[in-house]
Coordinates of N, CA and C in Angstrom, one line a residue:
X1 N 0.8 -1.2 0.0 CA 0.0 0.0 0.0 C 0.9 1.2 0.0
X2 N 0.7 2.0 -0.8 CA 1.0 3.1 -1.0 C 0.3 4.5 0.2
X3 N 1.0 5.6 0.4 CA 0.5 6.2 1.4 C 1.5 8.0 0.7
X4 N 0.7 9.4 0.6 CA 1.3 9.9 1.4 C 1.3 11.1 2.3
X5 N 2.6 11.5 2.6 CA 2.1 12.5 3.7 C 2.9 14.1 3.4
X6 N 1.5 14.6 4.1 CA 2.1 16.0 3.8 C 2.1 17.5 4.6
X7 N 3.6 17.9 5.0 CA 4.3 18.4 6.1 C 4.0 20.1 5.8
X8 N 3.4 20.4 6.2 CA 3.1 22.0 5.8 C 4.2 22.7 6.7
X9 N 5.1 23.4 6.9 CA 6.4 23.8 8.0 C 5.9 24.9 7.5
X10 N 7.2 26.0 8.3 CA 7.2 27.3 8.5 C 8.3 27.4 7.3
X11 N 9.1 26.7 6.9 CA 9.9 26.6 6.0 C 9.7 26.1 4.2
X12 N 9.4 24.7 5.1 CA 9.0 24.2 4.0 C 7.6 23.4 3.3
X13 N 7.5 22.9 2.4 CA 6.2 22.0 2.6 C 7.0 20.8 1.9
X14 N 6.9 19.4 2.5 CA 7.2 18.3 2.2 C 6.0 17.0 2.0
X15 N 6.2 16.8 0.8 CA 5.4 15.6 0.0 C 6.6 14.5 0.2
X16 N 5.9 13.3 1.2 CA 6.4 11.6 1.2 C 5.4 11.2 1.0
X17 N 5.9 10.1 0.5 CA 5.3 8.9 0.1 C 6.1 7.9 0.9
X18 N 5.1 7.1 1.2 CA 5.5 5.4 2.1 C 5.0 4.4 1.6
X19 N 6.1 3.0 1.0 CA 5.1 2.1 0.9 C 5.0 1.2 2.3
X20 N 4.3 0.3 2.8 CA 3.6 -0.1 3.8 C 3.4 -1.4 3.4
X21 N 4.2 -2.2 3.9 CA 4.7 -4.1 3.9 C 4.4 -4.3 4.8
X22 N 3.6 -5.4 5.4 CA 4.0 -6.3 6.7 C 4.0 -5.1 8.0
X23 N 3.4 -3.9 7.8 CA 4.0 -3.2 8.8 C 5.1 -2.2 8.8
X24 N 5.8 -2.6 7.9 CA 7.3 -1.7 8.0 C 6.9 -1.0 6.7
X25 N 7.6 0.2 7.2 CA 7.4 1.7 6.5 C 8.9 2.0 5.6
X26 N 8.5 2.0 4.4 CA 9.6 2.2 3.4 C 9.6 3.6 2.6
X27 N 10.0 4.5 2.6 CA 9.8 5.9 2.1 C 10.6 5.5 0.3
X28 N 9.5 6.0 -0.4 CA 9.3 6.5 -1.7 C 9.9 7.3 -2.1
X29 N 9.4 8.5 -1.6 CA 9.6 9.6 -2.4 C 10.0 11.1 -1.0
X30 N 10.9 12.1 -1.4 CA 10.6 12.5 0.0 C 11.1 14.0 -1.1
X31 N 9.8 15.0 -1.1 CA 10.3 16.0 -2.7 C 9.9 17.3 -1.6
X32 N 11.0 18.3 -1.3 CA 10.6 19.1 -0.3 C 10.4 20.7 -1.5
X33 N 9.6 21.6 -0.8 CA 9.3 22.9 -1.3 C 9.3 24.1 -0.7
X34 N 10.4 24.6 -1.0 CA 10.8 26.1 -0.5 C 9.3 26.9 0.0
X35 N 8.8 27.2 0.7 CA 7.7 28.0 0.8 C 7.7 29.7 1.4
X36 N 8.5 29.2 2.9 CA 8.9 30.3 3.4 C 7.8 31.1 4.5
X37 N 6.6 30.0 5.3 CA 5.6 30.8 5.4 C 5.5 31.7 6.5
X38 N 6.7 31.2 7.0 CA 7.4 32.1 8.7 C 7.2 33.4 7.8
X39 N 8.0 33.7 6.8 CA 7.8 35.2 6.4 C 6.8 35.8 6.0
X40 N 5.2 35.3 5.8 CA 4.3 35.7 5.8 C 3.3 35.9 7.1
X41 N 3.7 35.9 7.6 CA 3.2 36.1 9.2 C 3.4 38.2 10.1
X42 N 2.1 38.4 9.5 CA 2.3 39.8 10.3 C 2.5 40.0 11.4
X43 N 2.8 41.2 12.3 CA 3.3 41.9 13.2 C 1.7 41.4 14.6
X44 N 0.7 41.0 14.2 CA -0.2 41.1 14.4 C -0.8 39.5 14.6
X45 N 0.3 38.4 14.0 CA 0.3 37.1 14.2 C -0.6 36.5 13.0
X46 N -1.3 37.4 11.9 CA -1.8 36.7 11.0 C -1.5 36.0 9.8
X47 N -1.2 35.2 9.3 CA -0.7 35.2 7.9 C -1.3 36.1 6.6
X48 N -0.8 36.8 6.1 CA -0.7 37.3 4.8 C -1.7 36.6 4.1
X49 N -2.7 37.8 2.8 CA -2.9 37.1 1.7 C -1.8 36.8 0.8
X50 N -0.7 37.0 0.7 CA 0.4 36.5 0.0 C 0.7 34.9 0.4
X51 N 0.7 35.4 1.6 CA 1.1 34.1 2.2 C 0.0 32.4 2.4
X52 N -1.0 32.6 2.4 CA -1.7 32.0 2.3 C -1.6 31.4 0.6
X53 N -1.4 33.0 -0.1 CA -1.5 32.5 -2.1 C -0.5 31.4 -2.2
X54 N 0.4 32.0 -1.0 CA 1.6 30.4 -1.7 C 2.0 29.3 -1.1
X55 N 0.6 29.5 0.1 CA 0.5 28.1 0.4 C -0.5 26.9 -0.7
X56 N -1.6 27.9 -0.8 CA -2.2 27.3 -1.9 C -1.9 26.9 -3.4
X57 N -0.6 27.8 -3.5 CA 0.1 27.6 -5.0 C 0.7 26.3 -4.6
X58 N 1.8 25.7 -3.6 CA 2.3 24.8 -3.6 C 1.4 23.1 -3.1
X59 N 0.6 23.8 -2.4 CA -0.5 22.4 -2.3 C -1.4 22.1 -3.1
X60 N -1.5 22.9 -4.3 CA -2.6 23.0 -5.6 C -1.5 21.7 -6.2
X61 N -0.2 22.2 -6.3 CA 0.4 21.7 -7.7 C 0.9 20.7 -6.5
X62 N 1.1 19.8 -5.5 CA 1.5 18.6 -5.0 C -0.2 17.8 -5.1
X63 N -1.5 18.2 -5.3 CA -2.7 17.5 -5.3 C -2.5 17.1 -6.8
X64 N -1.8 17.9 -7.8 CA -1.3 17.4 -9.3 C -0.6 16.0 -9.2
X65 N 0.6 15.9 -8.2 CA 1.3 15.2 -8.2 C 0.6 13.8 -7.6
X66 N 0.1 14.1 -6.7 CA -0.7 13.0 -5.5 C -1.6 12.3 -6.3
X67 N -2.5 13.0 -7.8 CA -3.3 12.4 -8.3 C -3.0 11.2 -9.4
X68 N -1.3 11.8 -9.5 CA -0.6 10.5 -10.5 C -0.5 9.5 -10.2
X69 N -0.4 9.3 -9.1 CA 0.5 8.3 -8.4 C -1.3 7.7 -7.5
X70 N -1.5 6.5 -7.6 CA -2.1 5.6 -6.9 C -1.5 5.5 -5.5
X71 N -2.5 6.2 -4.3 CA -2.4 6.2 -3.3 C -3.4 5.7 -2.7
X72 N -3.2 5.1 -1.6 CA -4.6 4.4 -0.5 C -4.5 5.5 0.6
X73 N -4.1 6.8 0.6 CA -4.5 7.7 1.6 C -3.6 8.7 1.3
X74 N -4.1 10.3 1.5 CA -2.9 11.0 1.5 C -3.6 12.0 2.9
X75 N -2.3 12.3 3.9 CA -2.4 12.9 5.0 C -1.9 14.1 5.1
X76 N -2.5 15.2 5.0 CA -1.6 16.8 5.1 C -2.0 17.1 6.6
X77 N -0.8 17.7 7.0 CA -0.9 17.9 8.3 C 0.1 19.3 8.4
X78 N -0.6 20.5 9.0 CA -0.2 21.7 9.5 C 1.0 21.5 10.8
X79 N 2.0 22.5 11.2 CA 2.5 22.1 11.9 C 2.3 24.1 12.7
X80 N 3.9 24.3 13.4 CA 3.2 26.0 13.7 C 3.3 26.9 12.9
X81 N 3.9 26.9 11.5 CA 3.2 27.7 10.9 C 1.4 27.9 10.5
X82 N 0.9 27.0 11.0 CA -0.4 27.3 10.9 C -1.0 27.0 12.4
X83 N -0.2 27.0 13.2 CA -1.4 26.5 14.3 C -0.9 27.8 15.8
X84 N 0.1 28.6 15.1 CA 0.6 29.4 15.6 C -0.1 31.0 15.2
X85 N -0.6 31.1 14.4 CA -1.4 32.4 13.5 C -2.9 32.6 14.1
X86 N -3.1 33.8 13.8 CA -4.3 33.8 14.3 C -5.5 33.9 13.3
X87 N -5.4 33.5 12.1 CA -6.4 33.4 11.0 C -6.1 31.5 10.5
X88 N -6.2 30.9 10.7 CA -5.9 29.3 11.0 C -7.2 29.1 10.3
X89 N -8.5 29.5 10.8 CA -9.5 28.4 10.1 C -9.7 29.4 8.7
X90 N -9.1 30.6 8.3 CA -9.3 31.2 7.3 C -7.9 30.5 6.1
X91 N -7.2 30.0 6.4 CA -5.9 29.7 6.3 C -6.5 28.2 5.1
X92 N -7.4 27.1 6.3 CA -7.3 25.9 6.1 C -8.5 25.9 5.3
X93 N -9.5 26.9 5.0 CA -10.5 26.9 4.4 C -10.1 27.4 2.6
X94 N -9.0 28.1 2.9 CA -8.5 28.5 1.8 C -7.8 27.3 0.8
X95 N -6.8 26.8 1.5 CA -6.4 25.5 0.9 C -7.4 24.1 1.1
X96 N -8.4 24.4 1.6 CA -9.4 23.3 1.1 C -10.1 23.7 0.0
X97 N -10.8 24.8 -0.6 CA -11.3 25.5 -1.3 C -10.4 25.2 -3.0
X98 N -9.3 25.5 -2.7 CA -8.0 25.7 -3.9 C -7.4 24.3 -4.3
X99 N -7.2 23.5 -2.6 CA -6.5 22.1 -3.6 C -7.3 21.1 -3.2
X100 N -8.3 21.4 -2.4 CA -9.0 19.7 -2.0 C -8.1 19.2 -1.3
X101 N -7.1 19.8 -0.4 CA -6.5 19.0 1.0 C -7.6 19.6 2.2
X102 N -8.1 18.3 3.2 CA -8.6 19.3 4.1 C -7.2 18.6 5.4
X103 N -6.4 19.4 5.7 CA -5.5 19.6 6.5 C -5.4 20.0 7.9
X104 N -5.1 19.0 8.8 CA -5.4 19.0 10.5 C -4.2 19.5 10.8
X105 N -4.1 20.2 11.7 CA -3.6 21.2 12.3 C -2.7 20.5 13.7
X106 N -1.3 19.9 13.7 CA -1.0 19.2 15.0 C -0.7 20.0 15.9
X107 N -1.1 19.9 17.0 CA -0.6 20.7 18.4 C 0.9 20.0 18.8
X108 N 1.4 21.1 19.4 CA 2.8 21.0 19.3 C 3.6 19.6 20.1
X109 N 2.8 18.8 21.2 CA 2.7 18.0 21.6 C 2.9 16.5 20.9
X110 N 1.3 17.1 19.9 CA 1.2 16.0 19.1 C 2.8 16.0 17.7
X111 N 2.8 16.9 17.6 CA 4.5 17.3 16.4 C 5.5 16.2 17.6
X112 N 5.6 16.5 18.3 CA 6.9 15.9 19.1 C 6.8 14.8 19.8
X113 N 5.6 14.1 19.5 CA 5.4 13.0 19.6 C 5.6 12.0 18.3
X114 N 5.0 12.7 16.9 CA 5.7 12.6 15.5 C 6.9 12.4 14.8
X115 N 7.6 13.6 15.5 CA 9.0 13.2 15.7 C 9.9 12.1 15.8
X116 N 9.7 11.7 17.1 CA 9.8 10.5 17.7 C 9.7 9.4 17.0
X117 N 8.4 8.8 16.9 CA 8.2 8.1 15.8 C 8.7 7.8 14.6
X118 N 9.0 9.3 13.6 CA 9.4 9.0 12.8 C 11.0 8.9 13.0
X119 N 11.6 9.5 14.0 CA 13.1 9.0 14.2 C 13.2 7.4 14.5
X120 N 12.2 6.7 14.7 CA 12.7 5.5 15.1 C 12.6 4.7 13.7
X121 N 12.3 4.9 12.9 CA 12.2 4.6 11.4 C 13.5 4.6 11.0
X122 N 14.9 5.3 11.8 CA 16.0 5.2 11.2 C 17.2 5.0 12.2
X123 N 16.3 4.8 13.3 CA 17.3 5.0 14.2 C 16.5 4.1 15.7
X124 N 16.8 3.4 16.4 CA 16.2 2.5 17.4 C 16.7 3.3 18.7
X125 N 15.4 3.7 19.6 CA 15.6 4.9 20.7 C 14.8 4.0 21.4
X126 N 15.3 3.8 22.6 CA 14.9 2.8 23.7 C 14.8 4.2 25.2
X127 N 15.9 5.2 24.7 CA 15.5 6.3 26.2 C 16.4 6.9 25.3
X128 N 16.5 8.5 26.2 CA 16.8 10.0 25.8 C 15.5 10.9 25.8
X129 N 16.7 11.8 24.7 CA 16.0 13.0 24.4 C 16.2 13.5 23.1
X130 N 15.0 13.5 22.4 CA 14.8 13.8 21.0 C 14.3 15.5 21.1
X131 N 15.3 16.2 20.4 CA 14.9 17.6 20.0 C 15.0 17.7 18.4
X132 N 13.7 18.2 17.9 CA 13.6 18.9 16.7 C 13.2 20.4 16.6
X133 N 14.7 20.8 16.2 CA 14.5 22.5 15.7 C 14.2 22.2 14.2
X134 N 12.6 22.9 14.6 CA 11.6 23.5 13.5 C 12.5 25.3 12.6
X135 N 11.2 25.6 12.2 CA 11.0 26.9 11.6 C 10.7 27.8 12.3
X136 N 9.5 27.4 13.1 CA 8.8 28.0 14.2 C 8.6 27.5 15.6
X137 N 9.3 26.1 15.6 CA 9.2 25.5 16.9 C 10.2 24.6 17.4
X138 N 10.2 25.0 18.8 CA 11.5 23.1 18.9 C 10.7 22.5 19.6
X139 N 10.7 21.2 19.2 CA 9.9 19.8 19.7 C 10.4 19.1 20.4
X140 N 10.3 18.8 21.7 CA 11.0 18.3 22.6 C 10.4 16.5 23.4
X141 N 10.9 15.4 23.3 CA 10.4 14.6 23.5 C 11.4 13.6 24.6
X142 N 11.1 13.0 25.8 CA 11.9 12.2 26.7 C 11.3 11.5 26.3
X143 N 12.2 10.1 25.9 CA 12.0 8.6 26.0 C 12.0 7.6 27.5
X144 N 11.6 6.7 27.4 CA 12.3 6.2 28.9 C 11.8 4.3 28.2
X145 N 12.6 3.6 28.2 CA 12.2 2.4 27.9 C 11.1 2.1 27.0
X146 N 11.7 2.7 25.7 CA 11.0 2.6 24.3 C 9.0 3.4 24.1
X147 N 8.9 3.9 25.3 CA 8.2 5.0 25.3 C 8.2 6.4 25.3
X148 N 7.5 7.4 24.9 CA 7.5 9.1 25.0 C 6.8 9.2 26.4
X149 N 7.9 9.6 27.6 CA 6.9 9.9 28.4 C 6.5 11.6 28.8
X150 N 7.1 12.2 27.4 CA 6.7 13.7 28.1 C 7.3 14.3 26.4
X151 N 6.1 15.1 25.9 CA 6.2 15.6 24.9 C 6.5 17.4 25.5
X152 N 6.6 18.1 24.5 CA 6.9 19.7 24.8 C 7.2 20.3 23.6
X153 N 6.7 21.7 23.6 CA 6.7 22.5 22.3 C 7.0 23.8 22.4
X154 N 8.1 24.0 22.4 CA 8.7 25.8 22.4 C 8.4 26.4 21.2
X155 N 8.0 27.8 21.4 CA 7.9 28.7 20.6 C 8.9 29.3 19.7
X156 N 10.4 28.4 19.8 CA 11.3 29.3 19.3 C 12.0 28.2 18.3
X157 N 12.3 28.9 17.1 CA 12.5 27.4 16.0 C 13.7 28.1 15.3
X158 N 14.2 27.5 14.2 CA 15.5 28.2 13.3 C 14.9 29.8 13.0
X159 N 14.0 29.8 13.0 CA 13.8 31.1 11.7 C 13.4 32.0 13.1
X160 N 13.7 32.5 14.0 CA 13.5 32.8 15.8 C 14.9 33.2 16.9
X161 N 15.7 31.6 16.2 CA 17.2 31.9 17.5 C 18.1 32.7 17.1
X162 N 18.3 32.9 18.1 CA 19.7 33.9 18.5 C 20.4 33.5 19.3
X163 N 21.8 33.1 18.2 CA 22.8 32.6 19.0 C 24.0 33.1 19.1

């Protein structure tokens, strides 16, 4: 089975594809797209009609792509560039409208629990500490004997620090 998924960032937007054996998750395709949507974000926490145009320019033309390819599910998922703004359902109404994604919004919790998961796809984490610097966020997750026992979501991502 074919699958894929799709990463709306502050940076970027990423189209994977997985095929799905027995359970084990084999990545296809992993085709990433400059977007930039941290810099459409006003003073005022909204996103831009600009910015919104080129979210929907880039998820118009990946629903082109999604439609070639035989898939058994495709999953778009917002991360804080959209869940951090204060026009969100005007945001998701727009790219449902324009590409036919209707796209869920993860809370930061839920991202760094994502994380996780998908680091163990390449890497076998039994305990620690998984940090993902985002665009707009760092995702923080403790492991303790092949579980997450504490997710966490800072407001401060690459496109933010000062070092």
């Amino acid at each position: 089975m074919l699958y894929g998924v799709i990463d709306i960032g502050s940076n970027t937007i990423r189209l994977m594809i997985y095929r799905v054996d027995n359970g084990a998750i084999h990545p296809v395709l992993n085709n990433k797209f400059a977007a930039g949507l941290a810099g459409y974000i006003t003073a005022k926490g909204k996103m831009s009609k600009e910015g919104i145009r080129k979210a929907v320019e880039v998820l118009t033309e990946l629903r082109t792509v999604t439609e070639q390819i035989t898939l058994d599910g495709v999953f778009p998922f917002g991360t804080a560039a959209l869940r951090n703004i204060t026009n969100t359902q005007e945001v998701l109404d727009a790219i449902r409208a324009e590409s036919g994604f209707a796209v869920r919004v993860l809370s930061g919790e839920e991202e760094a629990e994502f994380d996780y998961y998908g680091a163990l796809q390449s890497t076998p984490l039994d305990g620690g500490l998984l940090v993902d610097v985002g665009g707009g966020t760092t995702g923080i997750s403790v492991l303790k004997d092949g579980k997450v026992i504490f997710t966490g979501d800072e407001p401060t991502g690459g496109t933010h620090m000062t070092l």
